[in-house]
XYZ file of C-alpha atoms in Angstrom:
534
model
C 102.500 72.283 121.079
C 102.035 72.965 117.399
C 100.037 75.699 115.747
C 97.940 74.730 112.769
C 96.908 77.586 110.503
C 95.248 77.461 107.107
C 96.457 80.792 105.749
C 99.942 82.093 106.334
C 99.310 85.775 105.611
C 97.027 86.044 108.597
C 99.362 84.450 111.125
C 98.926 85.877 114.611
C 96.497 88.500 113.363
C 93.843 85.812 113.228
C 94.757 83.555 116.133
C 93.680 83.607 119.741
C 95.951 83.801 122.740
C 96.831 80.711 124.734
C 97.784 82.471 127.921
C 96.436 83.725 131.200
C 96.742 87.453 131.738
C 95.943 90.005 134.388
C 96.883 93.614 134.891
C 95.598 95.338 137.984
C 92.200 95.197 139.627
C 88.996 95.444 137.613
C 86.019 97.467 138.804
C 82.392 97.483 137.699
C 80.306 100.490 136.671
C 79.397 101.243 140.293
C 82.900 100.955 141.702
C 82.743 97.344 142.963
C 85.709 95.062 142.416
C 84.905 92.293 139.937
C 86.071 88.702 139.830
C 88.298 87.480 137.047
C 86.747 86.395 133.784
C 86.535 82.697 133.038
C 88.139 83.358 129.652
C 91.724 84.359 130.431
C 91.239 87.997 129.409
C 91.271 87.009 125.735
C 89.974 89.598 123.256
C 88.203 89.019 120.996
C 87.013 85.777 122.522
C 87.954 82.694 120.450
C 85.307 80.250 119.298
C 86.606 77.545 121.630
C 89.113 77.715 124.491
C 90.272 75.008 126.873
C 92.826 75.954 129.501
C 94.415 74.037 132.334
C 96.337 75.017 135.455
C 99.536 73.548 134.024
C 101.912 76.446 133.466
C 105.251 77.005 131.774
C 108.033 79.552 131.774
C 109.597 81.453 128.895
C 113.150 82.679 128.405
C 114.042 85.235 125.760
C 117.466 83.673 125.375
C 116.099 80.219 124.537
C 112.584 80.603 123.092
C 112.137 80.527 119.317
C 109.491 80.278 116.606
C 109.927 77.331 114.232
C 108.283 75.984 111.086
C 106.629 72.656 111.845
C 107.343 69.630 109.723
C 104.938 69.424 106.800
C 104.080 73.139 106.789
C 103.498 74.617 103.346
C 105.480 77.708 104.399
C 109.119 77.878 105.392
C 111.869 80.314 106.242
C 111.429 82.113 102.918
C 107.893 83.200 103.847
C 108.299 86.907 104.580
C 104.906 87.267 106.254
C 105.717 84.550 108.774
C 109.251 85.773 109.415
C 107.956 89.293 109.955
C 105.294 88.009 112.372
C 107.845 85.935 114.293
C 110.042 88.979 114.895
C 107.069 91.170 115.791
C 105.588 88.806 118.323
C 108.927 87.919 119.857
C 109.232 91.598 120.683
C 105.666 91.671 122.037
C 106.462 88.777 124.359
C 109.909 89.731 125.558
C 110.324 93.420 124.813
C 108.652 95.953 127.068
C 108.901 94.299 130.478
C 111.504 91.638 129.855
C 113.505 92.188 133.032
C 110.422 92.266 135.231
C 109.074 89.062 133.749
C 112.355 87.177 133.775
C 112.714 87.873 137.494
C 109.251 86.479 138.216
C 109.890 83.422 136.082
C 113.102 82.604 137.886
C 111.029 82.398 141.042
C 108.290 80.285 139.418
C 108.111 76.543 139.140
C 107.311 74.607 135.988
C 108.763 73.475 132.676
C 110.225 75.903 130.225
C 108.689 76.534 126.794
C 111.402 76.412 124.154
C 109.556 76.885 120.884
C 106.354 77.614 119.073
C 105.843 75.382 116.056
C 103.759 76.817 113.224
C 102.274 74.675 110.470
C 100.433 76.184 107.518
C 98.072 73.481 106.273
C 96.842 75.135 103.066
C 98.583 73.763 99.953
C 99.440 77.349 98.985
C 100.689 79.411 101.924
C 100.135 82.601 99.876
C 103.194 84.191 101.416
C 103.488 86.710 98.595
C 99.777 87.370 98.128
C 97.297 89.811 99.562
C 94.477 88.982 101.971
C 91.001 88.921 100.479
C 87.341 88.578 101.380
C 87.648 84.805 100.979
C 90.849 84.345 103.008
C 90.731 81.480 105.503
C 91.531 82.887 108.942
C 90.806 79.740 110.945
C 93.409 78.244 113.244
C 93.973 75.370 115.647
C 96.292 75.617 118.603
C 97.067 72.769 120.973
C 99.709 70.818 122.838
C 101.884 68.299 121.075
C 103.320 65.340 123.014
C 106.737 66.035 124.448
C 109.605 63.601 124.372
C 111.760 62.704 127.353
C 114.492 64.969 126.053
C 112.398 68.061 125.407
C 109.729 69.884 127.405
C 106.308 70.786 125.917
C 106.030 73.736 123.563
C 103.200 76.257 123.471
C 101.539 78.203 120.652
C 100.210 81.679 120.007
C 101.563 84.036 122.589
C 99.812 87.143 121.377
C 98.395 88.255 124.710
C 101.057 87.331 127.211
C 102.674 88.348 130.441
C 104.051 86.267 133.268
C 102.994 82.577 133.191
C 101.940 80.542 130.169
C 99.057 78.153 130.722
C 98.622 74.994 128.701
C 95.724 75.967 126.478
C 93.937 74.669 123.404
C 92.206 77.014 120.985
C 90.012 76.393 117.952
C 89.198 79.679 116.307
C 87.759 81.343 113.244
C 85.943 84.625 112.600
C 82.174 84.878 112.548
C 82.343 87.465 109.730
C 84.827 87.777 106.869
C 84.774 91.594 106.699
C 85.818 93.344 109.912
C 86.844 96.877 109.155
C 87.860 100.247 110.518
C 87.190 103.401 108.486
C 89.513 106.376 108.894
C 88.832 109.737 107.262
C 91.984 111.480 106.018
C 90.222 114.341 104.236
C 88.536 116.407 106.968
C 91.827 116.284 108.847
C 95.057 114.996 107.374
C 96.322 111.924 109.214
C 100.130 111.565 109.231
C 101.471 108.315 107.886
C 102.795 107.374 111.331
C 99.278 107.572 112.781
C 97.820 105.361 110.055
C 100.526 102.736 110.549
C 100.079 102.783 114.319
C 96.366 102.231 113.863
C 97.065 99.213 111.644
C 99.118 97.734 114.487
C 96.202 98.205 116.880
C 93.759 96.792 114.337
C 95.830 93.613 114.125
C 95.783 93.319 117.929
C 91.983 93.366 117.726
C 91.698 91.011 114.740
C 90.417 93.576 112.284
C 91.192 92.684 108.689
C 90.028 95.676 106.586
C 91.336 99.242 106.577
C 88.678 101.323 104.813
C 90.617 104.404 103.745
C 88.217 107.302 103.142
C 91.019 109.191 101.535
C 89.255 112.191 99.955
C 86.167 114.349 100.485
C 84.947 117.936 100.047
C 87.589 119.343 102.372
C 90.784 118.015 100.802
C 92.222 115.639 98.224
C 95.478 114.313 99.734
C 96.007 111.353 97.366
C 98.820 112.070 94.894
C 97.682 110.769 91.515
C 100.375 110.047 88.952
C 97.935 110.625 86.090
C 96.221 113.693 87.548
C 98.770 115.385 89.848
C 96.789 118.629 90.030
C 94.146 116.883 92.129
C 96.411 116.910 95.179
C 98.553 119.846 94.064
C 95.504 122.120 94.129
C 93.022 120.140 96.206
C 95.002 119.143 99.295
C 95.481 121.296 102.390
C 99.136 121.600 101.372
C 100.756 119.944 98.341
C 103.968 118.988 100.154
C 103.072 118.344 103.784
C 99.466 117.108 103.671
C 99.493 114.497 100.921
C 100.020 110.764 100.490
C 102.636 110.065 97.838
C 102.719 106.839 95.838
C 105.474 105.635 98.180
C 103.300 106.425 101.204
C 100.345 104.488 99.803
C 102.577 101.550 98.914
C 103.961 101.535 102.467
C 100.476 101.481 104.003
C 99.379 98.604 101.771
C 102.464 96.504 102.524
C 102.410 97.292 106.241
C 98.778 96.161 106.303
C 99.481 93.033 104.232
C 102.073 91.886 106.736
C 99.336 91.952 109.363
C 96.629 90.246 107.308
C 94.776 93.512 106.690
C 93.203 94.544 103.397
C 93.287 98.189 102.285
C 90.099 99.323 100.553
C 90.265 102.860 99.193
C 87.148 105.013 98.995
C 86.834 107.773 96.404
C 83.317 109.044 96.963
C 81.398 110.576 94.033
C 79.326 112.333 92.688
C 78.907 114.217 95.986
C 81.678 114.918 98.509
C 83.904 116.105 95.628
C 84.463 119.847 96.155
C 88.217 119.320 96.565
C 88.379 117.469 93.238
C 87.207 120.562 91.362
C 90.283 122.625 92.145
C 92.513 120.320 90.137
C 90.192 119.036 87.406
C 88.569 121.625 85.184
C 84.862 121.228 84.363
C 84.478 118.195 86.605
C 81.948 119.817 88.955
C 78.535 121.237 88.073
C 78.280 125.064 87.908
C 75.455 126.285 90.147
C 73.116 129.054 89.038
C 71.167 131.826 90.700
C 68.318 132.498 88.314
C 69.820 132.642 84.822
C 73.367 133.493 85.904
C 76.182 131.326 87.317
C 76.580 131.881 91.050
C 80.296 131.131 91.072
C 79.803 128.036 93.221
C 79.884 124.395 92.253
C 77.911 121.300 93.142
C 78.427 117.562 92.615
C 80.253 115.986 89.678
C 78.730 117.080 86.372
C 76.995 113.936 85.091
C 76.109 115.154 81.582
C 79.595 115.715 80.111
C 81.560 113.050 78.266
C 84.749 114.568 79.692
C 83.553 113.553 83.162
C 83.538 109.893 82.206
C 86.831 110.140 80.323
C 88.398 111.473 83.523
C 86.776 108.809 85.707
C 87.963 106.062 83.356
C 91.557 107.241 83.596
C 91.443 107.884 87.311
C 89.954 104.546 88.339
C 92.244 102.680 85.968
C 95.099 104.144 88.003
C 93.388 103.298 91.284
C 92.944 99.695 90.145
C 96.704 99.349 89.727
C 97.696 101.171 92.938
C 95.319 99.375 95.325
C 95.549 95.580 94.908
C 92.342 94.661 96.766
C 89.549 93.182 94.679
C 87.184 95.943 95.813
C 87.094 99.721 95.701
C 84.546 101.780 97.632
C 82.714 104.202 95.337
C 80.652 106.069 97.920
C 77.471 107.389 96.304
C 75.962 108.919 99.439
C 74.469 112.290 100.378
C 74.155 113.843 96.912
C 72.667 117.355 97.111
C 70.441 117.917 94.061
C 69.986 121.690 94.502
C 72.866 122.661 92.197
C 71.782 120.228 89.509
C 68.269 121.660 89.712
C 69.593 125.206 89.202
C 71.666 124.445 86.107
C 69.883 125.004 82.748
C 72.071 122.498 80.896
C 71.224 119.843 83.481
C 67.517 120.688 83.153
C 67.698 120.298 79.377
C 69.485 116.946 79.723
C 66.818 115.755 82.165
C 64.116 116.525 79.599
C 66.041 114.760 76.824
C 66.444 111.631 78.955
C 62.828 111.615 80.084
C 63.823 111.921 83.751
C 61.201 114.582 84.446
C 61.979 116.256 87.782
C 63.313 113.105 89.475
C 66.963 113.918 90.068
C 67.585 110.570 91.690
C 67.330 109.210 88.130
C 70.144 111.527 87.091
C 72.215 110.303 90.025
C 71.497 106.714 88.996
C 72.512 107.568 85.411
C 75.905 108.766 86.658
C 76.422 105.916 89.105
C 75.570 103.306 86.473
C 78.159 104.677 84.062
C 80.729 104.844 86.868
C 80.054 101.236 87.841
C 80.572 100.168 84.247
C 83.914 102.009 84.217
C 85.092 100.352 87.436
C 83.905 96.932 86.248
C 86.107 97.324 83.184
C 89.136 97.458 85.513
C 88.220 94.014 86.929
C 87.404 95.489 90.317
C 84.388 94.768 92.442
C 82.776 97.676 94.212
C 81.294 98.693 97.516
C 78.707 101.469 97.700
C 76.810 103.271 100.416
C 73.193 102.208 100.789
C 71.708 105.162 98.840
C 72.898 103.587 95.587
C 70.777 100.522 96.324
C 67.897 102.609 97.657
C 67.762 104.647 94.429
C 67.356 101.537 92.296
C 70.674 101.630 90.441
C 71.287 98.445 88.455
C 74.027 96.622 90.345
C 76.049 93.485 89.789
C 75.097 90.765 92.241
C 78.580 90.777 93.770
C 78.192 94.429 94.815
C 78.658 95.039 98.535
C 76.041 97.360 100.032
C 77.294 99.392 102.998
C 74.471 100.275 105.432
C 75.021 103.415 107.505
C 71.763 105.361 107.929
C 68.930 105.508 110.420
C 68.091 104.340 113.906
C 68.096 100.707 115.001
C 64.708 99.853 113.487
C 65.590 101.620 110.227
C 68.964 99.981 109.690
C 67.531 96.576 110.553
C 64.828 97.100 107.939
C 67.468 98.184 105.429
C 69.557 95.074 106.098
C 66.444 92.988 105.481
C 65.706 94.793 102.179
C 69.266 94.527 100.876
C 69.676 90.850 101.697
C 66.132 90.165 100.526
C 67.192 91.449 97.108
C 70.098 88.978 97.147
C 72.965 91.400 97.785
C 75.751 90.982 100.293
C 75.905 93.698 102.893
C 77.886 95.081 105.819
C 76.800 97.299 108.686
C 78.184 100.520 110.163
C 75.144 102.415 111.490
C 75.593 101.584 115.212
C 79.365 101.898 114.980
C 79.969 105.534 114.101
C 82.566 105.952 116.826
C 83.121 109.644 116.074
C 79.856 110.110 117.984
C 80.747 110.262 121.661
C 78.820 110.461 124.907
C 79.677 110.543 128.586
C 79.996 107.107 130.142
C 80.545 103.620 128.817
C 79.135 103.892 125.324
C 81.206 100.885 124.265
C 78.356 98.785 125.643
C 75.952 100.033 122.956
C 78.468 99.147 120.269
C 78.975 95.729 121.840
C 75.245 94.944 121.913
C 74.621 95.775 118.234
C 74.626 92.859 115.807
C 74.640 92.867 111.982
C 72.298 89.878 111.849
C 69.713 91.260 114.244
C 66.976 91.785 111.655
C 63.967 89.862 110.435
C 65.044 87.577 107.614
C 65.711 84.022 106.543
C 68.874 82.052 107.256
C 69.825 82.583 103.618
C 69.553 86.343 104.102
C 71.695 86.255 107.236
C 74.424 84.438 105.280
C 74.641 87.446 102.951
C 75.858 89.631 105.837
C 79.652 89.715 105.461
C 80.362 91.810 108.566
C 80.702 95.470 109.419
C 82.956 98.434 110.027
C 83.674 100.817 112.870
C 83.800 104.323 111.391
C 85.727 107.300 112.714
C 84.798 110.342 110.642
C 87.214 113.232 110.821
C 85.254 116.434 111.419
C 86.528 116.532 115.011
C 89.357 113.989 114.810
C 93.002 114.372 113.873
C 96.291 112.818 114.965
C 95.983 114.303 118.455
C 92.839 112.410 119.488
C 92.297 109.609 116.979
C 93.635 106.712 119.035
C 91.899 107.345 122.392
C 88.620 108.151 120.643
C 88.759 104.942 118.610
C 90.186 102.462 121.125
C 89.060 100.465 123.033
C 85.559 101.308 121.760
C 86.477 99.751 118.410
C 87.587 96.680 120.348
C 83.953 96.156 121.349
C 82.982 96.100 117.673
C 85.883 93.753 116.937
C 84.561 91.095 119.300
C 81.052 91.396 117.900
C 82.431 90.736 114.411
C 84.852 87.961 115.381
C 83.358 85.943 118.223
C 80.357 83.623 118.311
C 76.941 85.268 118.199
C 76.227 83.916 121.690
C 79.110 85.870 123.259
C 77.055 88.689 124.789
C 77.792 88.815 128.523
C 78.493 92.496 129.208
C 79.965 91.878 132.671
C 82.406 89.285 131.401
C 83.239 91.477 128.413
C 83.991 94.383 130.737
C 86.501 92.331 132.753
C 88.285 91.146 129.637
C 88.154 94.492 127.831
C 89.636 96.383 130.780
C 92.593 94.020 130.724
C 92.849 94.122 126.944
C 92.891 97.913 127.122
C 95.781 97.712 129.598
C 97.534 95.378 127.186
C 97.241 98.022 124.471
C 98.484 100.712 126.863
C 101.486 98.570 127.771
C 102.369 98.430 124.072
C 102.324 102.212 123.852
C 98.780 102.646 122.503
C 96.918 105.455 124.328
C 93.572 103.668 124.461
C 91.144 105.510 126.727
C 89.996 103.916 130.023
C 86.599 102.270 130.307
C 86.107 103.392 133.909
C 88.051 103.974 137.124
C 91.015 101.722 137.866
C 94.611 101.392 136.805
C 97.027 99.476 134.605
C 100.238 98.009 135.982
C 102.076 99.755 133.154
C 100.409 103.107 132.561
C 100.711 105.077 129.342
C 103.817 107.227 129.679
C 103.067 109.775 126.953
C 104.830 110.463 123.677
């Protein structure tokens, strides 16, 4: 069996499993044992799966990954070689002895190799994934000769027996992200890397790194080192050095994951002010300074000189074509109190409408970022406030209840902008019971609009804000609830059966646990290989 992929960098992060899998009994919400799913416990569900009862065995001593004849990538493709080693360990590592014993007692031919063919003219082995990357794949059996048994492809979700399976797969949405907040609580590098591994298991392809906020500025800037020296929780232990950032980006690249950094302004910037003099607006009580500071000061030329230098650096450090500029939740009270701001408002003819002042700042910032040849993402307030935006701007919807975010999606796409959704997927919000079902039911395209508008929806992100999250509880709070979002963003729009999803997700959760990921349980039950702790 040969594996046909169209983009080498996304190998095995984008493909579906061609195996049957089970791990313990599965129980419904009321404690009744459920039947197996018809879909081999695959997660997220591929676009098309055909499986037969024909099964094969694997042997760690004889199985190998190979480059198929005619592939545009070969042994010098580091992304493929890295994936081969990683997935060999997934298949044969944790329970090798247990599996080998069962296979010796099983009948059937032995699988000797997985052939991988990259069909794109340029395998892009040295490039970075992008919004336009082709993540589609084909996986099927190739005829076997008399001298060699059949081979099988894509063993990403495997235990005991391998079933002969054909898969045709591609993502429904191009942008499938997870946001982590490393400002409210510092997240050690090890935790970020471990989350990237789990993201790849769930076919996420964007790590939205909300790296700074009011609470701390952990990013070590080469041009402005005082930002982290004075604005982080601790300048030595709670920062991300240039080497750290480079490691995250490369680790993600090897798994087909983009890294989009967010530096949110003009609000959410209190930590910036410690290391950059005169950046924030002095607040006043009556006619005297109060000693406190508000958002970025939008009336000083020095503000824009700083932003130009800072985002020029960011454009060289983060290779993705987009940077997230925030623009949300700007508190106008400090601006209103400042006499210099009031005078500037009069000079500009803004009257008392401080949203115009915010738009003035955002517009100048967008011009600065555009000069670095970067596209930008912004939170929905920037669109709502009427800022003049380039048509390739990505509008990130996060506010309101279901009716409100659906109306916002309709307005944004009606204006011709591409958009992504996060409102129903703020996974830092928790409740007792199986709240993954609410996340699973939400859909970015569930709003009133034309087909052309729906095509402007590029996907969505699961967000885990850090007010109550640090390294101790990040993984179980995020997974497998984020897995529910992953299937909504990957699989066909018609994949909505909650009962079937439950059966598959329980088993997928056990698969994560087996690989050492402490994903929380969906309900009562057990995994054959329970999490053993750190």
